[in-house]
Amino acid sequence: MLMNKAIVSDSQGNELRLSSVHKFEGSIAFPHFSAKYVVSGEENYTINQKKYHIKNGEYVIGNQNTFATIAIESIPPVTGICIDISKEKLHEVMAYHFSDSDSFCDFLFSEALLINKYKSKNTQLGYAFDALAKEFNNLLTTPSLVTNELFYSIAEGIVTDQSKLYYQYKKLNFSKQKTNKILFQFLWNAKDFIDSNFQEKINVAQIAATANLSEYHFIRLFKSVFNQTPYQYILQKRLHFSKALLRDKCQIKEVAFLSGFADVHAFSKAFKSTFGSTPNHFKKSF
């Protein structure tokens, strides 16, 4: 079974498609600038010779220089959302945000993109995809729910996410561009690893070793790109996660454990130092 239905499109090449697939294997195109999001199930991509396993709530992006294949095989159909955004639409948004957008435009269209896989909860484009996913069945039956404004919203999300990535990448100033790309991809993967494992005991030295970097070198590079050390980033992730648990009225001891802190004392001290109140006081305010 294969369903790949265009819900709305225009003369510039902007298009929103919904898919439902049991089995498929073959090459796929990324016309203009495209994003492909998994609503349910799992998809396996090979993009520019790198393999990506994409599950629900994740998506991949590519441009006209992207060569990709996809493999899907599942008894429950794998559902997804595909969006193509034209160069014209992106140029219009970039011109509004940048006085000189040429170098950023080259970053989006002339080079192989640095990062192809994203989690929706970490990006502006992802938030837009999550909202569309909630309306998946309604969009199938009532395409008129989608207006041309959607393409501007998606273009805004792409520009916001990729400009942030662009400026982070520019902070690496090694003489060889290839070195900058390799290091940036490693740093992004390290950040993604922290995002997925901050509740566990994370050994920064081991993360550094995967790229044959010393811990000191890794910490310096991470800070230069993301404006905080890996340790500070892990702490930030844990504390913001703990806030959500406290709002849900979880016990403080449980919150400390689930957020990845060694004990309640360490958690309380870090929480008060960052937010100016104790976890107990914060919890009682809800």
PDB file of C-alpha atoms in Angstrom:
ATOM      1  CA  MET A   1       0.000   0.000   0.000  1.00  0.00           C
ATOM      2  CA  LEU A   2       1.349   3.435  -0.942  1.00  0.00           C
ATOM      3  CA  MET A   3      -0.327   6.765  -0.346  1.00  0.00           C
ATOM      4  CA  ASN A   4       1.558   9.940  -1.156  1.00  0.00           C
ATOM      5  CA  LYS A   5      -1.053  12.674  -1.423  1.00  0.00           C
ATOM      6  CA  ALA A   6      -0.368  16.310  -2.246  1.00  0.00           C
ATOM      7  CA  ILE A   7      -2.572  18.376   0.066  1.00  0.00           C
ATOM      8  CA  VAL A   8      -1.631  21.811  -1.229  1.00  0.00           C
ATOM      9  CA  SER A   9       0.885  23.125  -3.778  1.00  0.00           C
ATOM     10  CA  ASP A  10       1.597  26.256  -5.789  1.00  0.00           C
ATOM     11  CA  SER A  11       3.282  27.317  -9.026  1.00  0.00           C
ATOM     12  CA  GLN A  12       6.644  28.003  -7.313  1.00  0.00           C
ATOM     13  CA  GLY A  13       7.041  24.385  -6.213  1.00  0.00           C
ATOM     14  CA  ASN A  14       5.958  24.742  -2.594  1.00  0.00           C
ATOM     15  CA  GLU A  15       4.082  21.602  -1.612  1.00  0.00           C
ATOM     16  CA  LEU A  16       2.721  19.712   1.387  1.00  0.00           C
ATOM     17  CA  ARG A  17       2.282  15.945   1.034  1.00  0.00           C
ATOM     18  CA  LEU A  18       0.992  13.276   3.397  1.00  0.00           C
ATOM     19  CA  SER A  19       2.116   9.665   3.078  1.00  0.00           C
ATOM     20  CA  SER A  20       1.123   6.267   4.412  1.00  0.00           C
ATOM     21  CA  VAL A  21       3.394   3.391   3.383  1.00  0.00           C
ATOM     22  CA  HIS A  22       3.816  -0.292   4.300  1.00  0.00           C
ATOM     23  CA  LYS A  23       6.837  -0.995   2.125  1.00  0.00           C
ATOM     24  CA  PHE A  24       9.066   1.084  -0.108  1.00  0.00           C
ATOM     25  CA  GLU A  25      12.709   1.119  -1.170  1.00  0.00           C
ATOM     26  CA  GLY A  26      14.307   3.510  -3.601  1.00  0.00           C
ATOM     27  CA  SER A  27      15.836   6.925  -4.200  1.00  0.00           C
ATOM     28  CA  ILE A  28      14.049  10.140  -3.259  1.00  0.00           C
ATOM     29  CA  ALA A  29      14.486  13.753  -4.337  1.00  0.00           C
ATOM     30  CA  PHE A  30      14.816  16.897  -2.237  1.00  0.00           C
ATOM     31  CA  PRO A  31      13.619  19.573  -4.682  1.00  0.00           C
ATOM     32  CA  HIS A  32      14.476  23.137  -3.648  1.00  0.00           C
ATOM     33  CA  PHE A  33      14.677  22.724   0.139  1.00  0.00           C
ATOM     34  CA  SER A  34      12.692  19.805   1.578  1.00  0.00           C
ATOM     35  CA  ALA A  35      11.872  18.312   4.957  1.00  0.00           C
ATOM     36  CA  LYS A  36      10.455  14.843   5.588  1.00  0.00           C
ATOM     37  CA  TYR A  37       8.880  14.121   8.994  1.00  0.00           C
ATOM     38  CA  VAL A  38       7.778  10.788  10.471  1.00  0.00           C
ATOM     39  CA  VAL A  39       4.363  10.933  12.153  1.00  0.00           C
ATOM     40  CA  SER A  40       4.301   7.246  13.126  1.00  0.00           C
ATOM     41  CA  GLY A  41       6.622   4.317  12.532  1.00  0.00           C
ATOM     42  CA  GLU A  42      10.237   4.280  11.383  1.00  0.00           C
ATOM     43  CA  GLU A  43      12.124   5.073   8.174  1.00  0.00           C
ATOM     44  CA  ASN A  44      15.721   4.328   7.183  1.00  0.00           C
ATOM     45  CA  TYR A  45      17.509   6.927   5.085  1.00  0.00           C
ATOM     46  CA  THR A  46      20.901   6.987   3.464  1.00  0.00           C
ATOM     47  CA  ILE A  47      21.784  10.620   2.784  1.00  0.00           C
ATOM     48  CA  ASN A  48      25.049  11.483   1.043  1.00  0.00           C
ATOM     49  CA  GLN A  49      26.368   8.046   2.070  1.00  0.00           C
ATOM     50  CA  LYS A  50      25.433   8.431   5.761  1.00  0.00           C
ATOM     51  CA  LYS A  51      22.762   6.238   7.338  1.00  0.00           C
ATOM     52  CA  TYR A  52      19.942   7.699   9.459  1.00  0.00           C
ATOM     53  CA  HIS A  53      17.238   5.892  11.402  1.00  0.00           C
ATOM     54  CA  ILE A  54      14.234   8.232  11.656  1.00  0.00           C
ATOM     55  CA  LYS A  55      11.360   7.517  14.038  1.00  0.00           C
ATOM     56  CA  ASN A  56       8.176   9.350  14.970  1.00  0.00           C
ATOM     57  CA  GLY A  57       8.804  12.948  16.003  1.00  0.00           C
ATOM     58  CA  GLU A  58      11.995  13.181  13.946  1.00  0.00           C
ATOM     59  CA  TYR A  59      12.683  14.519  10.460  1.00  0.00           C
ATOM     60  CA  VAL A  60      15.363  14.932   7.805  1.00  0.00           C
ATOM     61  CA  ILE A  61      16.117  17.902   5.565  1.00  0.00           C
ATOM     62  CA  GLY A  62      17.912  18.269   2.247  1.00  0.00           C
ATOM     63  CA  ASN A  63      18.453  20.536  -0.739  1.00  0.00           C
ATOM     64  CA  GLN A  64      18.981  19.978  -4.456  1.00  0.00           C
ATOM     65  CA  ASN A  65      22.514  18.691  -3.739  1.00  0.00           C
ATOM     66  CA  THR A  66      21.226  15.940  -1.471  1.00  0.00           C
ATOM     67  CA  PHE A  67      21.347  12.379  -2.750  1.00  0.00           C
ATOM     68  CA  ALA A  68      19.165  10.080  -0.670  1.00  0.00           C
ATOM     69  CA  THR A  69      17.575   6.655  -0.591  1.00  0.00           C
ATOM     70  CA  ILE A  70      14.886   5.409   1.775  1.00  0.00           C
ATOM     71  CA  ALA A  71      13.774   1.983   2.987  1.00  0.00           C
ATOM     72  CA  ILE A  72      10.432   1.358   4.715  1.00  0.00           C
ATOM     73  CA  GLU A  73       8.999  -1.993   5.743  1.00  0.00           C
ATOM     74  CA  SER A  74       6.264  -2.185   8.365  1.00  0.00           C
ATOM     75  CA  ILE A  75       2.963  -3.981   8.878  1.00  0.00           C
ATOM     76  CA  PRO A  76       1.315  -0.925  10.442  1.00  0.00           C
ATOM     77  CA  PRO A  77       1.693   1.791   7.803  1.00  0.00           C
ATOM     78  CA  VAL A  78       4.424   4.357   8.344  1.00  0.00           C
ATOM     79  CA  THR A  79       2.865   7.803   8.100  1.00  0.00           C
ATOM     80  CA  GLY A  80       4.717  10.962   7.266  1.00  0.00           C
ATOM     81  CA  ILE A  81       4.604  14.589   6.197  1.00  0.00           C
ATOM     82  CA  CYS A  82       6.768  15.980   3.372  1.00  0.00           C
ATOM     83  CA  ILE A  83       7.176  19.677   2.689  1.00  0.00           C
ATOM     84  CA  ASP A  84       9.000  21.299  -0.236  1.00  0.00           C
ATOM     85  CA  ILE A  85       9.866  24.989   0.102  1.00  0.00           C
ATOM     86  CA  SER A  86      10.951  26.896  -2.995  1.00  0.00           C
ATOM     87  CA  LYS A  87      14.074  29.033  -3.231  1.00  0.00           C
ATOM     88  CA  GLU A  88      11.821  32.025  -3.953  1.00  0.00           C
ATOM     89  CA  LYS A  89       9.952  31.599  -0.676  1.00  0.00           C
ATOM     90  CA  LEU A  90      13.162  31.172   1.328  1.00  0.00           C
ATOM     91  CA  HIS A  91      14.834  34.128  -0.404  1.00  0.00           C
ATOM     92  CA  GLU A  92      11.853  36.285   0.511  1.00  0.00           C
ATOM     93  CA  VAL A  93      12.137  35.327   4.185  1.00  0.00           C
ATOM     94  CA  MET A  94      15.947  35.650   4.209  1.00  0.00           C
ATOM     95  CA  ALA A  95      15.784  39.118   2.653  1.00  0.00           C
ATOM     96  CA  TYR A  96      13.506  40.228   5.484  1.00  0.00           C
ATOM     97  CA  HIS A  97      15.865  38.949   8.206  1.00  0.00           C
ATOM     98  CA  PHE A  98      19.310  39.646   6.694  1.00  0.00           C
ATOM     99  CA  SER A  99      20.784  42.739   5.065  1.00  0.00           C
ATOM    100  CA  ASP A 100      23.279  40.495   3.256  1.00  0.00           C
ATOM    101  CA  SER A 101      21.982  36.961   2.883  1.00  0.00           C
ATOM    102  CA  ASP A 102      24.306  35.709   0.112  1.00  0.00           C
ATOM    103  CA  SER A 103      26.654  33.661   2.305  1.00  0.00           C
ATOM    104  CA  PHE A 104      23.760  32.196   4.268  1.00  0.00           C
ATOM    105  CA  CYS A 105      21.995  31.375   1.005  1.00  0.00           C
ATOM    106  CA  ASP A 106      25.117  29.514  -0.155  1.00  0.00           C
ATOM    107  CA  PHE A 107      25.062  27.621   3.127  1.00  0.00           C
ATOM    108  CA  LEU A 108      21.482  26.478   2.451  1.00  0.00           C
ATOM    109  CA  PHE A 109      21.715  25.679  -1.239  1.00  0.00           C
ATOM    110  CA  SER A 110      25.267  25.457  -2.573  1.00  0.00           C
ATOM    111  CA  GLU A 111      26.858  23.068  -0.095  1.00  0.00           C
ATOM    112  CA  ALA A 112      25.927  19.698   1.318  1.00  0.00           C
ATOM    113  CA  LEU A 113      23.982  20.519   4.469  1.00  0.00           C
ATOM    114  CA  LEU A 114      25.916  20.010   7.695  1.00  0.00           C
ATOM    115  CA  ILE A 115      23.118  18.340   9.660  1.00  0.00           C
ATOM    116  CA  ASN A 116      20.376  16.269   8.048  1.00  0.00           C
ATOM    117  CA  LYS A 117      18.555  14.703  11.014  1.00  0.00           C
ATOM    118  CA  TYR A 118      16.622  16.571  13.723  1.00  0.00           C
ATOM    119  CA  LYS A 119      14.317  15.906  16.659  1.00  0.00           C
ATOM    120  CA  SER A 120      11.168  17.993  16.344  1.00  0.00           C
ATOM    121  CA  LYS A 121      11.167  19.179  19.954  1.00  0.00           C
ATOM    122  CA  ASN A 122      14.491  20.976  19.487  1.00  0.00           C
ATOM    123  CA  THR A 123      13.666  23.151  16.456  1.00  0.00           C
ATOM    124  CA  GLN A 124      11.202  25.746  15.173  1.00  0.00           C
ATOM    125  CA  LEU A 125      10.513  23.675  12.080  1.00  0.00           C
ATOM    126  CA  GLY A 126       9.873  20.705  14.342  1.00  0.00           C
ATOM    127  CA  TYR A 127       7.201  22.588  16.278  1.00  0.00           C
ATOM    128  CA  ALA A 128       5.416  23.292  12.995  1.00  0.00           C
ATOM    129  CA  PHE A 129       5.633  19.627  12.005  1.00  0.00           C
ATOM    130  CA  ASP A 130       4.281  18.513  15.394  1.00  0.00           C
ATOM    131  CA  ALA A 131       1.265  20.791  14.942  1.00  0.00           C
ATOM    132  CA  LEU A 132       0.613  19.385  11.459  1.00  0.00           C
ATOM    133  CA  ALA A 133       0.968  15.817  12.749  1.00  0.00           C
ATOM    134  CA  LYS A 134      -1.860  16.391  15.216  1.00  0.00           C
ATOM    135  CA  GLU A 135      -4.089  17.346  12.269  1.00  0.00           C
ATOM    136  CA  PHE A 136      -2.923  14.509   9.990  1.00  0.00           C
ATOM    137  CA  ASN A 137      -6.329  12.836   9.519  1.00  0.00           C
ATOM    138  CA  ASN A 138      -8.164  16.155   9.285  1.00  0.00           C
ATOM    139  CA  LEU A 139      -5.767  17.345   6.571  1.00  0.00           C
ATOM    140  CA  LEU A 140      -6.480  14.233   4.523  1.00  0.00           C
ATOM    141  CA  THR A 141     -10.218  14.885   4.506  1.00  0.00           C
ATOM    142  CA  THR A 142     -10.173  18.701   4.549  1.00  0.00           C
ATOM    143  CA  PRO A 143      -7.154  20.036   2.587  1.00  0.00           C
ATOM    144  CA  SER A 144      -8.640  23.536   2.742  1.00  0.00           C
ATOM    145  CA  LEU A 145      -7.368  23.735   6.331  1.00  0.00           C
ATOM    146  CA  VAL A 146      -3.969  24.538   4.813  1.00  0.00           C
ATOM    147  CA  THR A 147      -3.368  28.009   3.383  1.00  0.00           C
ATOM    148  CA  ASN A 148      -0.401  29.609   1.637  1.00  0.00           C
ATOM    149  CA  GLU A 149       0.589  31.083   5.010  1.00  0.00           C
ATOM    150  CA  LEU A 150       1.826  27.617   5.995  1.00  0.00           C
ATOM    151  CA  PHE A 151       4.703  27.854   3.519  1.00  0.00           C
ATOM    152  CA  TYR A 152       5.806  31.178   4.993  1.00  0.00           C
ATOM    153  CA  SER A 153       5.646  29.670   8.478  1.00  0.00           C
ATOM    154  CA  ILE A 154       7.724  26.680   7.375  1.00  0.00           C
ATOM    155  CA  ALA A 155      10.216  28.959   5.591  1.00  0.00           C
ATOM    156  CA  GLU A 156      10.527  31.046   8.766  1.00  0.00           C
ATOM    157  CA  GLY A 157      11.253  27.885  10.772  1.00  0.00           C
ATOM    158  CA  ILE A 158      13.911  26.750   8.299  1.00  0.00           C
ATOM    159  CA  VAL A 159      15.637  30.139   8.280  1.00  0.00           C
ATOM    160  CA  THR A 160      15.519  30.409  12.081  1.00  0.00           C
ATOM    161  CA  ASP A 161      16.958  26.925  12.649  1.00  0.00           C
ATOM    162  CA  GLN A 162      19.555  26.999   9.896  1.00  0.00           C
ATOM    163  CA  SER A 163      20.781  30.536  10.633  1.00  0.00           C
ATOM    164  CA  LYS A 164      21.464  29.472  14.215  1.00  0.00           C
ATOM    165  CA  LEU A 165      23.369  26.474  12.883  1.00  0.00           C
ATOM    166  CA  TYR A 166      25.192  28.699  10.378  1.00  0.00           C
ATOM    167  CA  TYR A 167      26.455  31.103  13.034  1.00  0.00           C
ATOM    168  CA  GLN A 168      27.488  28.250  15.320  1.00  0.00           C
ATOM    169  CA  TYR A 169      29.450  26.670  12.478  1.00  0.00           C
ATOM    170  CA  LYS A 170      31.170  29.968  11.669  1.00  0.00           C
ATOM    171  CA  LYS A 171      32.655  30.010  15.175  1.00  0.00           C
ATOM    172  CA  LEU A 172      34.995  27.208  14.135  1.00  0.00           C
ATOM    173  CA  ASN A 173      37.916  28.872  12.351  1.00  0.00           C
ATOM    174  CA  PHE A 174      40.320  26.131  11.422  1.00  0.00           C
ATOM    175  CA  SER A 175      42.098  26.803   8.132  1.00  0.00           C
ATOM    176  CA  LYS A 176      40.608  23.769   6.380  1.00  0.00           C
ATOM    177  CA  GLN A 177      36.854  23.890   5.746  1.00  0.00           C
ATOM    178  CA  LYS A 178      36.726  20.082   5.798  1.00  0.00           C
ATOM    179  CA  THR A 179      38.126  20.107   9.346  1.00  0.00           C
ATOM    180  CA  ASN A 180      35.482  22.618  10.423  1.00  0.00           C
ATOM    181  CA  LYS A 181      32.714  20.446   8.964  1.00  0.00           C
ATOM    182  CA  ILE A 182      33.969  17.248  10.593  1.00  0.00           C
ATOM    183  CA  LEU A 183      34.360  18.905  13.992  1.00  0.00           C
ATOM    184  CA  PHE A 184      30.991  20.645  13.789  1.00  0.00           C
ATOM    185  CA  GLN A 185      29.208  17.412  12.924  1.00  0.00           C
ATOM    186  CA  PHE A 186      30.915  15.720  15.858  1.00  0.00           C
ATOM    187  CA  LEU A 187      29.969  18.541  18.247  1.00  0.00           C
ATOM    188  CA  TRP A 188      26.363  18.446  17.026  1.00  0.00           C
ATOM    189  CA  ASN A 189      26.261  14.659  17.510  1.00  0.00           C
ATOM    190  CA  ALA A 190      27.703  15.105  21.009  1.00  0.00           C
ATOM    191  CA  LYS A 191      25.012  17.667  21.808  1.00  0.00           C
ATOM    192  CA  ASP A 192      22.355  15.311  20.428  1.00  0.00           C
ATOM    193  CA  PHE A 193      23.778  12.494  22.582  1.00  0.00           C
ATOM    194  CA  ILE A 194      23.491  14.717  25.664  1.00  0.00           C
ATOM    195  CA  ASP A 195      19.914  15.649  24.727  1.00  0.00           C
ATOM    196  CA  SER A 196      19.003  11.947  24.675  1.00  0.00           C
ATOM    197  CA  ASN A 197      21.016  10.831  27.731  1.00  0.00           C
ATOM    198  CA  PHE A 198      21.253  13.750  30.176  1.00  0.00           C
ATOM    199  CA  GLN A 199      19.308  11.762  32.791  1.00  0.00           C
ATOM    200  CA  GLU A 200      22.076   9.164  32.857  1.00  0.00           C
ATOM    201  CA  LYS A 201      25.658   9.347  34.102  1.00  0.00           C
ATOM    202  CA  ILE A 202      27.395  10.953  31.145  1.00  0.00           C
ATOM    203  CA  ASN A 203      31.153  10.726  30.814  1.00  0.00           C
ATOM    204  CA  VAL A 204      32.354  13.738  28.854  1.00  0.00           C
ATOM    205  CA  ALA A 205      35.814  12.217  28.394  1.00  0.00           C
ATOM    206  CA  GLN A 206      34.277   9.214  26.631  1.00  0.00           C
ATOM    207  CA  ILE A 207      32.280  11.481  24.307  1.00  0.00           C
ATOM    208  CA  ALA A 208      35.474  13.368  23.440  1.00  0.00           C
ATOM    209  CA  ALA A 209      37.351  10.123  22.788  1.00  0.00           C
ATOM    210  CA  THR A 210      34.890   9.103  20.061  1.00  0.00           C
ATOM    211  CA  ALA A 211      36.335  11.919  17.937  1.00  0.00           C
ATOM    212  CA  ASN A 212      39.937  11.379  19.080  1.00  0.00           C
ATOM    213  CA  LEU A 213      39.829  14.645  21.016  1.00  0.00           C
ATOM    214  CA  SER A 214      41.220  15.296  24.460  1.00  0.00           C
ATOM    215  CA  GLU A 215      38.606  16.198  27.060  1.00  0.00           C
ATOM    216  CA  TYR A 216      40.107  19.691  27.320  1.00  0.00           C
ATOM    217  CA  HIS A 217      39.975  20.250  23.556  1.00  0.00           C
ATOM    218  CA  PHE A 218      36.403  18.965  23.366  1.00  0.00           C
ATOM    219  CA  ILE A 219      35.250  21.243  26.195  1.00  0.00           C
ATOM    220  CA  ARG A 220      36.861  24.290  24.540  1.00  0.00           C
ATOM    221  CA  LEU A 221      35.339  23.515  21.127  1.00  0.00           C
ATOM    222  CA  PHE A 222      31.901  22.805  22.572  1.00  0.00           C
ATOM    223  CA  LYS A 223      31.934  26.098  24.481  1.00  0.00           C
ATOM    224  CA  SER A 224      33.146  28.087  21.469  1.00  0.00           C
ATOM    225  CA  VAL A 225      30.200  26.815  19.384  1.00  0.00           C
ATOM    226  CA  PHE A 226      27.362  26.530  21.928  1.00  0.00           C
ATOM    227  CA  ASN A 227      28.473  29.244  24.423  1.00  0.00           C
ATOM    228  CA  GLN A 228      28.617  26.847  27.369  1.00  0.00           C
ATOM    229  CA  THR A 229      30.668  23.850  28.382  1.00  0.00           C
ATOM    230  CA  PRO A 230      29.304  20.308  28.057  1.00  0.00           C
ATOM    231  CA  TYR A 231      28.955  20.170  31.844  1.00  0.00           C
ATOM    232  CA  GLN A 232      26.966  23.419  31.895  1.00  0.00           C
ATOM    233  CA  TYR A 233      24.762  22.150  29.069  1.00  0.00           C
ATOM    234  CA  ILE A 234      24.069  18.858  30.870  1.00  0.00           C
ATOM    235  CA  LEU A 235      23.196  20.759  34.042  1.00  0.00           C
ATOM    236  CA  GLN A 236      20.853  23.063  32.122  1.00  0.00           C
ATOM    237  CA  LYS A 237      19.057  20.107  30.546  1.00  0.00           C
ATOM    238  CA  ARG A 238      18.644  18.394  33.923  1.00  0.00           C
ATOM    239  CA  LEU A 239      17.367  21.485  35.703  1.00  0.00           C
ATOM    240  CA  HIS A 240      14.804  22.417  33.054  1.00  0.00           C
ATOM    241  CA  PHE A 241      13.613  18.809  32.996  1.00  0.00           C
ATOM    242  CA  SER A 242      13.301  18.879  36.789  1.00  0.00           C
ATOM    243  CA  LYS A 243      11.054  21.950  36.537  1.00  0.00           C
ATOM    244  CA  ALA A 244       8.582  20.028  34.411  1.00  0.00           C
ATOM    245  CA  LEU A 245       8.546  17.166  36.935  1.00  0.00           C
ATOM    246  CA  LEU A 246       7.996  19.566  39.839  1.00  0.00           C
ATOM    247  CA  ARG A 247       5.063  21.138  38.015  1.00  0.00           C
ATOM    248  CA  ASP A 248       3.598  17.624  37.779  1.00  0.00           C
ATOM    249  CA  LYS A 249       3.848  17.385  41.596  1.00  0.00           C
ATOM    250  CA  CYS A 250       6.497  14.639  41.644  1.00  0.00           C
ATOM    251  CA  GLN A 251       8.310  14.104  44.934  1.00  0.00           C
ATOM    252  CA  ILE A 252      11.581  16.020  45.208  1.00  0.00           C
ATOM    253  CA  LYS A 253      13.649  12.898  45.841  1.00  0.00           C
ATOM    254  CA  GLU A 254      12.146  11.295  42.750  1.00  0.00           C
ATOM    255  CA  VAL A 255      12.735  14.444  40.697  1.00  0.00           C
ATOM    256  CA  ALA A 256      16.414  14.491  41.688  1.00  0.00           C
ATOM    257  CA  PHE A 257      16.812  10.850  40.654  1.00  0.00           C
ATOM    258  CA  LEU A 258      14.888  11.142  37.382  1.00  0.00           C
ATOM    259  CA  SER A 259      16.761  14.307  36.385  1.00  0.00           C
ATOM    260  CA  GLY A 260      20.144  12.635  36.722  1.00  0.00           C
ATOM    261  CA  PHE A 261      21.448  14.174  39.964  1.00  0.00           C
ATOM    262  CA  ALA A 262      23.541  12.123  42.376  1.00  0.00           C
ATOM    263  CA  ASP A 263      21.385  13.049  45.380  1.00  0.00           C
ATOM    264  CA  VAL A 264      18.766  15.497  46.660  1.00  0.00           C
ATOM    265  CA  HIS A 265      21.361  17.830  48.158  1.00  0.00           C
ATOM    266  CA  ALA A 266      23.204  18.268  44.852  1.00  0.00           C
ATOM    267  CA  PHE A 267      19.902  18.809  43.051  1.00  0.00           C
ATOM    268  CA  SER A 268      18.585  21.371  45.550  1.00  0.00           C
ATOM    269  CA  LYS A 269      21.844  23.302  45.553  1.00  0.00           C
ATOM    270  CA  ALA A 270      21.998  23.486  41.745  1.00  0.00           C
ATOM    271  CA  PHE A 271      18.307  24.362  41.452  1.00  0.00           C
ATOM    272  CA  LYS A 272      18.503  27.239  43.939  1.00  0.00           C
ATOM    273  CA  SER A 273      21.730  28.569  42.428  1.00  0.00           C
ATOM    274  CA  THR A 274      20.136  28.663  38.971  1.00  0.00           C
ATOM    275  CA  PHE A 275      16.528  29.664  39.664  1.00  0.00           C
ATOM    276  CA  GLY A 276      16.820  31.530  42.984  1.00  0.00           C
ATOM    277  CA  SER A 277      14.409  29.314  44.919  1.00  0.00           C
ATOM    278  CA  THR A 278      14.423  25.832  46.405  1.00  0.00           C
ATOM    279  CA  PRO A 279      12.729  22.955  44.553  1.00  0.00           C
ATOM    280  CA  ASN A 280      10.188  22.716  47.375  1.00  0.00           C
ATOM    281  CA  HIS A 281       9.271  26.401  47.130  1.00  0.00           C
ATOM    282  CA  PHE A 282       8.989  26.148  43.348  1.00  0.00           C
ATOM    283  CA  LYS A 283       6.769  23.072  43.644  1.00  0.00           C
ATOM    284  CA  LYS A 284       4.403  24.780  46.089  1.00  0.00           C
ATOM    285  CA  SER A 285       3.906  27.699  43.710  1.00  0.00           C
ATOM    286  CA  PHE A 286       1.863  25.451  41.379  1.00  0.00           C
TER     287      PHE A 286
END
